[in-house]
mmCIF file of C-alpha atoms in Angstrom:
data_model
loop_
_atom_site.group_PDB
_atom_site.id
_atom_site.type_symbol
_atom_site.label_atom_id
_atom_site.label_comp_id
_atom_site.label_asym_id
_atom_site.label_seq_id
_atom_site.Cartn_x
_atom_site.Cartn_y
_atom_site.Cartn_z
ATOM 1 C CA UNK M 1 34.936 -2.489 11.772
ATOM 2 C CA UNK M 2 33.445 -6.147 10.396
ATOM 3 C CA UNK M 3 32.984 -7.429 12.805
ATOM 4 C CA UNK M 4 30.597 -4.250 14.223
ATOM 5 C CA UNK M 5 28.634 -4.422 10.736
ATOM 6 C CA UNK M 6 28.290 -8.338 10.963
ATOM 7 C CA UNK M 7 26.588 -7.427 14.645
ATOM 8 C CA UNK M 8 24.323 -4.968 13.339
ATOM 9 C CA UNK M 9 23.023 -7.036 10.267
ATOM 10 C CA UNK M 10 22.377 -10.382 12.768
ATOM 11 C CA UNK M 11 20.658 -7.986 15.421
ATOM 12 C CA UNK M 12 18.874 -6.189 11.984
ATOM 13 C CA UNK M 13 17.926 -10.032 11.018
ATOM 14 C CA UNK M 14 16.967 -10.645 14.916
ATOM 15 C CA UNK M 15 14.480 -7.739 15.162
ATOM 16 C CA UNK M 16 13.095 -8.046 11.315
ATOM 17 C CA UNK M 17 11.710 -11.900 12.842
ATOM 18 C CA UNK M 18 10.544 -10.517 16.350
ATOM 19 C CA UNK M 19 8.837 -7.821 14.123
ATOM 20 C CA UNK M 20 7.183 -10.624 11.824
ATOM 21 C CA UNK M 21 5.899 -12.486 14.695
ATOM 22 C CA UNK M 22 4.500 -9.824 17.013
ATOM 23 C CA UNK M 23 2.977 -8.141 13.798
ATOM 24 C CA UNK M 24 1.400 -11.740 12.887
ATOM 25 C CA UNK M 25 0.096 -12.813 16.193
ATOM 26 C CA UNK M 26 -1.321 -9.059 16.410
ATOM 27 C CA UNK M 27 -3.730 -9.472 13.441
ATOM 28 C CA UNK M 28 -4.311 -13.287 13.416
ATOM 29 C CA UNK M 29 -3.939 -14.219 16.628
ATOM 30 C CA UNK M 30 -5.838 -12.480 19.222
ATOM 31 C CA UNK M 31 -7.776 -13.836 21.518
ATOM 32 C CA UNK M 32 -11.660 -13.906 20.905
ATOM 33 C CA UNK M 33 -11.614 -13.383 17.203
ATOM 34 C CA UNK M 34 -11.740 -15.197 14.310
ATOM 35 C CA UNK M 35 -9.568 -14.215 11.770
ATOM 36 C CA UNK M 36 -10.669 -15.592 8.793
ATOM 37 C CA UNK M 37 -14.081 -13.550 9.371
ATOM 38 C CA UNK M 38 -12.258 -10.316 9.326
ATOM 39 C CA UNK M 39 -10.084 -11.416 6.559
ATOM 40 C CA UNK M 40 -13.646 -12.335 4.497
ATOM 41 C CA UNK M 41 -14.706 -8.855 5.119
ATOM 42 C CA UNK M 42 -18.153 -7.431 6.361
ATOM 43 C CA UNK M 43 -21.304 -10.118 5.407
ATOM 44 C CA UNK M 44 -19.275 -12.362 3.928
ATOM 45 C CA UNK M 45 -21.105 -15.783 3.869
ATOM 46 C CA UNK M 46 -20.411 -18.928 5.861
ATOM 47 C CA UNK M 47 -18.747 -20.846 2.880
ATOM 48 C CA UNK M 48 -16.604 -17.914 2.201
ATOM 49 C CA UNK M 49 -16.048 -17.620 5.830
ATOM 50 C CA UNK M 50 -14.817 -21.471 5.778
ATOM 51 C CA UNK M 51 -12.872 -21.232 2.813
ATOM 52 C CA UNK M 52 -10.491 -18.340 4.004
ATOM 53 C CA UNK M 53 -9.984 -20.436 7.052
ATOM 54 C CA UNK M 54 -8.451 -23.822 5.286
ATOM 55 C CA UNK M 55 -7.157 -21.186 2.402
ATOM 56 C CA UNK M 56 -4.980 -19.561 5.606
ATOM 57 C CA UNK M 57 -4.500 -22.663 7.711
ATOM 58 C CA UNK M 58 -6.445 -20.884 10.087
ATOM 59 C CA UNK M 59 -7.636 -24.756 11.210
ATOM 60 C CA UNK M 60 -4.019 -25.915 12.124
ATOM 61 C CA UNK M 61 -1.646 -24.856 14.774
ATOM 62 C CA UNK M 62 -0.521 -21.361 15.303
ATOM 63 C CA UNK M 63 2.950 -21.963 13.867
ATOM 64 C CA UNK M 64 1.768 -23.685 10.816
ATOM 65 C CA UNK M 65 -0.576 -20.660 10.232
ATOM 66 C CA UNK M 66 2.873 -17.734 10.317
ATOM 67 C CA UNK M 67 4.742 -20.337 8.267
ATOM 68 C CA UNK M 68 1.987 -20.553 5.396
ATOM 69 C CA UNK M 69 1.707 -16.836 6.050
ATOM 70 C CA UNK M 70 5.254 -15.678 5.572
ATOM 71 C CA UNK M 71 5.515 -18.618 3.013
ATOM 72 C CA UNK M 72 2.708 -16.977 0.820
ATOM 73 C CA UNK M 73 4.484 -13.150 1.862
ATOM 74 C CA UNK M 74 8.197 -14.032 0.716
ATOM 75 C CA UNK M 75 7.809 -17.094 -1.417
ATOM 76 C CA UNK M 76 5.205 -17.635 -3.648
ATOM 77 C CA UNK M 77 4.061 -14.300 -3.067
ATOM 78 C CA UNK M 78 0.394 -15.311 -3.877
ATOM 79 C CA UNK M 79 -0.890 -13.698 -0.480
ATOM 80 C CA UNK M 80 -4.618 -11.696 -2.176
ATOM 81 C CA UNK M 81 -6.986 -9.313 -1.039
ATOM 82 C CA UNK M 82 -10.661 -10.426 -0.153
ATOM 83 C CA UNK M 83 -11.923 -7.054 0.270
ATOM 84 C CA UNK M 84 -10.717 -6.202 -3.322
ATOM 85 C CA UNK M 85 -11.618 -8.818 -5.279
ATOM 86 C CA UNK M 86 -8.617 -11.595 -5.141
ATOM 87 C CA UNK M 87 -5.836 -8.314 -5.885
ATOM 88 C CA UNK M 88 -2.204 -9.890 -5.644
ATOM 89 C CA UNK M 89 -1.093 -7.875 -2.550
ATOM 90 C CA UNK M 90 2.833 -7.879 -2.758
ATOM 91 C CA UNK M 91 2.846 -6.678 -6.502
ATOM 92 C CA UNK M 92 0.209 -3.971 -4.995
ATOM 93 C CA UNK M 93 2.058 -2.986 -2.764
ATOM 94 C CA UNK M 94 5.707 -2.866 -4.950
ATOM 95 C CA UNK M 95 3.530 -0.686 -7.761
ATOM 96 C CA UNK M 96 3.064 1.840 -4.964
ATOM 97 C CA UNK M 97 6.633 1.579 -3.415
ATOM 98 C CA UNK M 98 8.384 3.928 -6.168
ATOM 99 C CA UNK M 99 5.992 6.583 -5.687
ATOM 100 C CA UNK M 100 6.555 7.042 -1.954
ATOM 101 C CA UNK M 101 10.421 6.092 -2.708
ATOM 102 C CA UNK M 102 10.224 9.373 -5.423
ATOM 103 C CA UNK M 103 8.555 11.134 -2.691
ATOM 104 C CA UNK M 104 10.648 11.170 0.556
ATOM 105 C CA UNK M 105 13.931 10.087 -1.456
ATOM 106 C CA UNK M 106 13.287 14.059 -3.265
ATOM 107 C CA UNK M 107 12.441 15.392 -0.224
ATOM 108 C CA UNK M 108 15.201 13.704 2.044
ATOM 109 C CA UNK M 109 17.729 15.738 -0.170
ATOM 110 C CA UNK M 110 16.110 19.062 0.243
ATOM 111 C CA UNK M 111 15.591 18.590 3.965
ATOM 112 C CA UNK M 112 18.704 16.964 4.424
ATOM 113 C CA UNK M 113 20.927 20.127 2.621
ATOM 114 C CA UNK M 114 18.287 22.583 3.831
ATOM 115 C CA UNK M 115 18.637 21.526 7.233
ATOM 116 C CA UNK M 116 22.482 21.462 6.938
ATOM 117 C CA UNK M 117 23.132 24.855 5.779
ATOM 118 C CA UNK M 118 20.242 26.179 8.144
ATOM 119 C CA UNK M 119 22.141 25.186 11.095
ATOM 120 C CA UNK M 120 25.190 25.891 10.119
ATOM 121 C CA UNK M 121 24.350 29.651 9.267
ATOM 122 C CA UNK M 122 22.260 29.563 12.232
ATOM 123 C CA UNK M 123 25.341 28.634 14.764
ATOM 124 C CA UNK M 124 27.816 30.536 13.052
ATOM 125 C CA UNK M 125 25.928 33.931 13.297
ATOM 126 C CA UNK M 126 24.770 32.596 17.024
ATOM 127 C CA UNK M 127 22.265 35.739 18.626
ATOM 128 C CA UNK M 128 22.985 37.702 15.391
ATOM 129 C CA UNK M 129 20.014 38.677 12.981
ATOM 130 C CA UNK M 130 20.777 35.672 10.256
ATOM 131 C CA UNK M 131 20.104 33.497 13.421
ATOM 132 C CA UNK M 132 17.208 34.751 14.582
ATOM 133 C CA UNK M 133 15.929 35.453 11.038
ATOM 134 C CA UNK M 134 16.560 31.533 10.623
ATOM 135 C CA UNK M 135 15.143 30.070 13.980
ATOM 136 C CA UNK M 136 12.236 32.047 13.494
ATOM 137 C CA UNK M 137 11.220 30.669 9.995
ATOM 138 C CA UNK M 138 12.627 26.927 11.498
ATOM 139 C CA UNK M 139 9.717 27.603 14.200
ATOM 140 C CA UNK M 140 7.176 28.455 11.599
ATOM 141 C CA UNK M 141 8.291 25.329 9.168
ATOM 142 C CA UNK M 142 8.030 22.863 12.456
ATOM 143 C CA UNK M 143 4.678 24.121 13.651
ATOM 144 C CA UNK M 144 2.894 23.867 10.376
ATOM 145 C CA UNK M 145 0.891 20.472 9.593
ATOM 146 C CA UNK M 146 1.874 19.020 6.253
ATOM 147 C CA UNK M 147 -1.685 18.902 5.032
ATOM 148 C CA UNK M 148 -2.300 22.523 5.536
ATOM 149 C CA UNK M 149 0.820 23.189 3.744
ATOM 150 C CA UNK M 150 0.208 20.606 0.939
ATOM 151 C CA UNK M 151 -3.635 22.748 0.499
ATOM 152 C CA UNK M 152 -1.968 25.823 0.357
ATOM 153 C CA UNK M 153 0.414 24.756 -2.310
ATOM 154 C CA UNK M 154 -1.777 23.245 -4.162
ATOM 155 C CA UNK M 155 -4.797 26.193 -3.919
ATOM 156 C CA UNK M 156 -1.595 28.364 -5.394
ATOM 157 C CA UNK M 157 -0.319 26.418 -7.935
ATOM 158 C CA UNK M 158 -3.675 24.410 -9.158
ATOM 159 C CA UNK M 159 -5.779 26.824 -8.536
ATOM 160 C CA UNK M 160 -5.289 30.862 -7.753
ATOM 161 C CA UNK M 161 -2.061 31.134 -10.018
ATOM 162 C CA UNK M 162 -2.367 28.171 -12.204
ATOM 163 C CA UNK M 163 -2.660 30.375 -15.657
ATOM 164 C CA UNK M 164 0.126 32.755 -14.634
ATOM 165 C CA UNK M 165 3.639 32.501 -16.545
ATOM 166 C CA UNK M 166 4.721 31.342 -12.634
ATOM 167 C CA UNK M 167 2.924 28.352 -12.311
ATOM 168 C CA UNK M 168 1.538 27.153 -15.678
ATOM 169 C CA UNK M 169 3.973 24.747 -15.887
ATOM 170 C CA UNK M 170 2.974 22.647 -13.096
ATOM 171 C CA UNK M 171 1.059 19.408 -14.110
ATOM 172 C CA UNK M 172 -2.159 18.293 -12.464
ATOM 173 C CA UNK M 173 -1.791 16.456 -9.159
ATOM 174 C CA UNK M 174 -0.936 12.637 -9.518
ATOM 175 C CA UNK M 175 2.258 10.555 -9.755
ATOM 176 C CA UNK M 176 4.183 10.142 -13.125
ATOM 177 C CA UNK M 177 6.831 7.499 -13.397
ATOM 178 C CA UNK M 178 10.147 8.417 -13.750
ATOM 179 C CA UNK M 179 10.756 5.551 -16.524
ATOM 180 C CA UNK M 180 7.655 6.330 -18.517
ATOM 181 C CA UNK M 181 8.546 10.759 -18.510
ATOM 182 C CA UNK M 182 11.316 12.009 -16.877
ATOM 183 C CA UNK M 183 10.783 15.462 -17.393
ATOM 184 C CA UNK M 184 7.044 15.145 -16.343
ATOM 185 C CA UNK M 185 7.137 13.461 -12.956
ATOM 186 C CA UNK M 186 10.551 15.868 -12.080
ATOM 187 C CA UNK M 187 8.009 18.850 -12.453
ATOM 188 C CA UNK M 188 4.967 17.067 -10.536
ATOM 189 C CA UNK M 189 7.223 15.990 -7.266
ATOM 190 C CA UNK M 190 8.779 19.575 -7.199
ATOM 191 C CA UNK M 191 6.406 20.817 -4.807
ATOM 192 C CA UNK M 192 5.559 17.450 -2.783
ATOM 193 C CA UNK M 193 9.045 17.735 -2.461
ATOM 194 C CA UNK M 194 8.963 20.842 -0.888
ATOM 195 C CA UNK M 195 6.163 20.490 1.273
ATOM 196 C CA UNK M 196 7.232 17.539 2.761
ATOM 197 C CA UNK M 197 10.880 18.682 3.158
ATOM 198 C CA UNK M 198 9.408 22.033 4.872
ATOM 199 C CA UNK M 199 8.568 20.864 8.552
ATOM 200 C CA UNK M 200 12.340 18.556 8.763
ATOM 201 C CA UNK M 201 14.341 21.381 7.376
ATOM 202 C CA UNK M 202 13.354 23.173 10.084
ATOM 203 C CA UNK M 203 13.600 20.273 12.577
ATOM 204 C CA UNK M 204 17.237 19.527 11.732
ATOM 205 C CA UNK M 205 17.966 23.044 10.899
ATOM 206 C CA UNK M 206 17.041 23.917 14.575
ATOM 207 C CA UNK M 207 18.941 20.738 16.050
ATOM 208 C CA UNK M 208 21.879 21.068 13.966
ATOM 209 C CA UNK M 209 22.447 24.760 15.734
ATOM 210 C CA UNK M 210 21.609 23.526 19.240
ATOM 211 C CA UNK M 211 24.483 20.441 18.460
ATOM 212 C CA UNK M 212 27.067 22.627 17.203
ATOM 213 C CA UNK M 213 27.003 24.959 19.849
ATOM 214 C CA UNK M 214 27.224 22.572 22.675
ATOM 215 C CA UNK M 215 30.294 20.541 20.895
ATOM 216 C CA UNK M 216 31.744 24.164 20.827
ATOM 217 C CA UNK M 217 31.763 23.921 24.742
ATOM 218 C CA UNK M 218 34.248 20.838 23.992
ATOM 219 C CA UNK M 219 37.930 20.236 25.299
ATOM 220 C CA UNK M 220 38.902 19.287 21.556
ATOM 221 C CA UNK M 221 37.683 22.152 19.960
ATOM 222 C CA UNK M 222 39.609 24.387 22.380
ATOM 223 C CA UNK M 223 42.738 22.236 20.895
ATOM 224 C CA UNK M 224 41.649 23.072 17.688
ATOM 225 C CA UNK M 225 41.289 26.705 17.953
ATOM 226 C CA UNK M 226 44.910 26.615 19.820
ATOM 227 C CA UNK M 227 46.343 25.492 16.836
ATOM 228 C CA UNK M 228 45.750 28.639 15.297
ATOM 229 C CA UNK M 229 43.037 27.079 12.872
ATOM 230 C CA UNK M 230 40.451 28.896 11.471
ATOM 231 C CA UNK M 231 37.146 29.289 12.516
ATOM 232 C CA UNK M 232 35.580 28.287 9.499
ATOM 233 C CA UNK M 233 37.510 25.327 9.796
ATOM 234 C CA UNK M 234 36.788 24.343 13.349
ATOM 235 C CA UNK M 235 32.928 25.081 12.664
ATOM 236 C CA UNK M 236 32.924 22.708 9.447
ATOM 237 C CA UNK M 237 35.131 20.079 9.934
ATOM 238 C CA UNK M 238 35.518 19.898 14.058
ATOM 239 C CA UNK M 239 31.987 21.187 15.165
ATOM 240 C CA UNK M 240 29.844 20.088 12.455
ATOM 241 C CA UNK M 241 31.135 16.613 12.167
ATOM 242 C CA UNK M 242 30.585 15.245 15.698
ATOM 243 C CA UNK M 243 27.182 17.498 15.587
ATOM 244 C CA UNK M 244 25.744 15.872 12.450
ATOM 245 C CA UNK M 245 25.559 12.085 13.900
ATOM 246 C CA UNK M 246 22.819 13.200 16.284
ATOM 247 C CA UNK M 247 20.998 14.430 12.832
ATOM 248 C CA UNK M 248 22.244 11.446 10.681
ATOM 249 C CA UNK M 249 20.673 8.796 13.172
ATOM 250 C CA UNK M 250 17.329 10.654 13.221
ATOM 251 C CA UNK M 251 17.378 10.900 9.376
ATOM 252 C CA UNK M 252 17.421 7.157 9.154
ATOM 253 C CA UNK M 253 14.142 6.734 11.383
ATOM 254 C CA UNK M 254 12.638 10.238 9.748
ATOM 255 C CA UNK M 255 13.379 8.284 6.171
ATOM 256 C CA UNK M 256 12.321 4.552 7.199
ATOM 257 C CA UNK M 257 9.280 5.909 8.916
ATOM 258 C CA UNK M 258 7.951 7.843 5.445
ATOM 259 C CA UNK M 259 8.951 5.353 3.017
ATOM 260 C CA UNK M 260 6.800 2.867 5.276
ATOM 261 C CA UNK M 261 3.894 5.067 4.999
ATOM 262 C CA UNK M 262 4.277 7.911 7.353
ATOM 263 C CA UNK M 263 3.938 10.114 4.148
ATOM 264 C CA UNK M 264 0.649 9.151 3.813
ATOM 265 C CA UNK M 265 -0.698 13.037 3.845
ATOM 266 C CA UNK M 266 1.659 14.070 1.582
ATOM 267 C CA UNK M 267 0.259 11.302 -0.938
ATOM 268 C CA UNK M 268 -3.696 12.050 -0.599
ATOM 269 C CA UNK M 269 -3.483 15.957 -0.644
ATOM 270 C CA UNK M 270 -1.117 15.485 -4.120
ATOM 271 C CA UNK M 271 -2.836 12.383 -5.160
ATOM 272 C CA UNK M 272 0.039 10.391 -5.201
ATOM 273 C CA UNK M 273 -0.632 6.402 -5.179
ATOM 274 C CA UNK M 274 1.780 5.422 -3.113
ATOM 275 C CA UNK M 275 2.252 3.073 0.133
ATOM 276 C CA UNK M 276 0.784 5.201 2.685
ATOM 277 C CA UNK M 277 -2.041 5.846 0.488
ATOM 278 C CA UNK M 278 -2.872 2.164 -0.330
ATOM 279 C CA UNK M 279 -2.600 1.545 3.908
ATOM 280 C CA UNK M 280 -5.230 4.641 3.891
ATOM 281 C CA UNK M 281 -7.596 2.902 1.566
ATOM 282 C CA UNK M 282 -6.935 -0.758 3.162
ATOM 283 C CA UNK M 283 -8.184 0.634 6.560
ATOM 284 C CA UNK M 284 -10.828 2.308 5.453
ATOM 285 C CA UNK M 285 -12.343 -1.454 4.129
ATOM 286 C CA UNK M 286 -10.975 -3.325 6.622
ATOM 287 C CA UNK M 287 -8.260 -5.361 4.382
ATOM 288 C CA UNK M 288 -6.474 -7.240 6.425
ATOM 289 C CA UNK M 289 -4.310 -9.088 4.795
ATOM 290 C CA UNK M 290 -3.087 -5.784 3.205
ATOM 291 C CA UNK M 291 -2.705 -4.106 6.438
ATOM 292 C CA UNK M 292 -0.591 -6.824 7.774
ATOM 293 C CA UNK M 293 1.584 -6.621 4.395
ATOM 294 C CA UNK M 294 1.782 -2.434 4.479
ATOM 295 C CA UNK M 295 2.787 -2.725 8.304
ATOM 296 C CA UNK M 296 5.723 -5.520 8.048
ATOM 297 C CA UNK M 297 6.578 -3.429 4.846
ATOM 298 C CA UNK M 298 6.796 -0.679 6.419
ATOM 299 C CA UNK M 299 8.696 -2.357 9.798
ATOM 300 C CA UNK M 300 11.299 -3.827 7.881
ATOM 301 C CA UNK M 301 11.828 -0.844 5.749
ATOM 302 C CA UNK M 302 12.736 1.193 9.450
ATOM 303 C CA UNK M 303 14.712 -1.321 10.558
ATOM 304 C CA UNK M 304 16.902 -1.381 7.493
ATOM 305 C CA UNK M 305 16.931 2.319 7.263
ATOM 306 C CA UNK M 306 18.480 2.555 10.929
ATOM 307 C CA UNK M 307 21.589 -0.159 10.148
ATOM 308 C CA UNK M 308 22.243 1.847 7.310
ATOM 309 C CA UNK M 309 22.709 5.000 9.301
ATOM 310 C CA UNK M 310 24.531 2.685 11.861
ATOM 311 C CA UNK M 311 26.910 1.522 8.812
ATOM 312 C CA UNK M 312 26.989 5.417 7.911
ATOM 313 C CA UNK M 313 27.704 6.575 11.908
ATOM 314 C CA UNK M 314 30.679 3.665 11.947
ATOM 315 C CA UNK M 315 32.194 5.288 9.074
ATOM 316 C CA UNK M 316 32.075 8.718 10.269
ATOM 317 C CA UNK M 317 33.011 8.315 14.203
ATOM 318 C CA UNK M 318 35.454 5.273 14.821
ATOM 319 C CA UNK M 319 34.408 5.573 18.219
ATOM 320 C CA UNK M 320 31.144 3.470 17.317
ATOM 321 C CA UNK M 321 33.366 0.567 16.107
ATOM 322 C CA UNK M 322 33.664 -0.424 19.743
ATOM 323 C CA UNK M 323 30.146 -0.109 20.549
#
């Protein structure tokens, strides 16, 4: 089993370079641009034009330019933002992280245990009417956008119902920090929680079922039920458990994807500053140097998620120590 974790980290070390490169040559090196323009922003004048380009290396050789590039990402961590003024980028961008991290972190649980016990139910009453009852609302949950959701939430409990006993206790929208009032930013993620967690629980609810029915169809749950074991035990420790990697594998891209940004909806309809919202407003001015940070943040943060899960997958099926 080492030696199948020490593979994964090198090949997680492997593709966390190739990612740095290809994402580097993407926004500095293309062909028929100048980078330091774009990096200067919109009318920017010649001297400031100039100075970005010896500030970057932009006048040396392409290899010097990603090694004072990651240098000034990883090292010194001075990389700043010429659209905004000279803003420090990395501590920008690590004020932001917690918020998303509250975010998907709350809403991974919910979806996570939502999407659990839906399938589950789901399978175990297969064709009966807690099945159907449950694969209709999954269908519902998967075919509404987040945004609309996150409006309707919000027009509820900001708005229509805001002075009723029900919802007077929700704050205004915005992000609270958990170390400055613990109480106050539990009650403002409660439904950003929810509203992100609606669309997966429904997602994993509906391919949690579809798994656990076809590992039914399996020679060793036949053993299983020959053994005179339950049914409850076959369906939770036999069915469910070689059904679930599937869904844990998919919840480390689902996860590594949002905290990298993917949650960006989620942010601006609750007004939450975090990553994805900061990417939002970097695009909208053309930041590039804060693009470039938000995307390798948000690369390296997938590709960490998945060796997790592959960690996670080793320990639950010693069949993937081999692989």
């Amino acid at each position: 089993m080492l030696a199948a974790i020490l593979s994964r980290f090198l090949r997680m070390m492997a593709v966390m370079f190739g990612l740095s490169v290809i994402t580097f040559l993407i926004f500095f090196a293309t062909p028929g641009s100048d980078p330091a323009a774009r990096i200067a922003g919109r009318n920017a004048a010649q001297e400031t034009v100039e100075a970005v380009r010896k500030d970057f290396g932009f006048d040396r050789p392409i290899y010097v330019q990603y090694g004072l590039m990651m240098k000034r990402l990883f090292v010194t961590q001075d990389l700043t933002s010429f659209a905004n003024r000279g803003q420090q980028i990395i501590p920008a961008v690590m004020a932001a992280a917690p918020a998303t991290l509250s975010l998907v972190t709350g809403a991974a649980i919910l979806w996570m245990l939502g999407g659990t016990l839906t399938g589950i139910l789901a399978a175990a009453f297969k064709d009966r009417w807690p099945d159907k009852i449950l694969m209709g609302i999954s269908m519902m949950a998967v075919a509404m956008p987040v945004f609309w959701v996150g409006e309707m939430v919000n027009l509820v409990t900001q708005s229509r119902l805001h002075d009723t006993w029900a919802f007077s206790w929700v704050p205004a929208l915005g992000y609270t920090p958990l170390s400055e009032n613990p109480g106050l930013w539990f009650k403002s993620m409660i439904f950003p929680w929810l509203t992100l967690a609606f669309l997966y629980i429904g997602l994993y609810g509906r391919m949690l079922r579809t798994g656990i029915i076809e590992t039914y169809q399996e020679d060793f749950i036949r053993t299983a039920r020959a053994k005179g074991l339950t049914g409850r035990t076959v369906l939770l420790k036999h069915a469910t458990r070689s059904a679930i990697i599937p869904i844990v594998i998919m919840f480390g891209m689902d996860f590594g994807v949002l905290v990298g940004g993917a949650a960006v909806l989620t942010e601006v309809v609750f007004g939450i500053n975090g990553v994805g919202r900061l990417t939002y407003q970097a695009l909208k001015v053309l930041d590039l140097p804060m693009i470039m940070t938000t995307v390798l943040y948000a690369s390296f943060f997938v590709v960490i998620a998945n060796a997790l899960v592959d960690f996670v997958c080793i320990l639950i099926d010693p069949r993937m120590r081999r692989a």
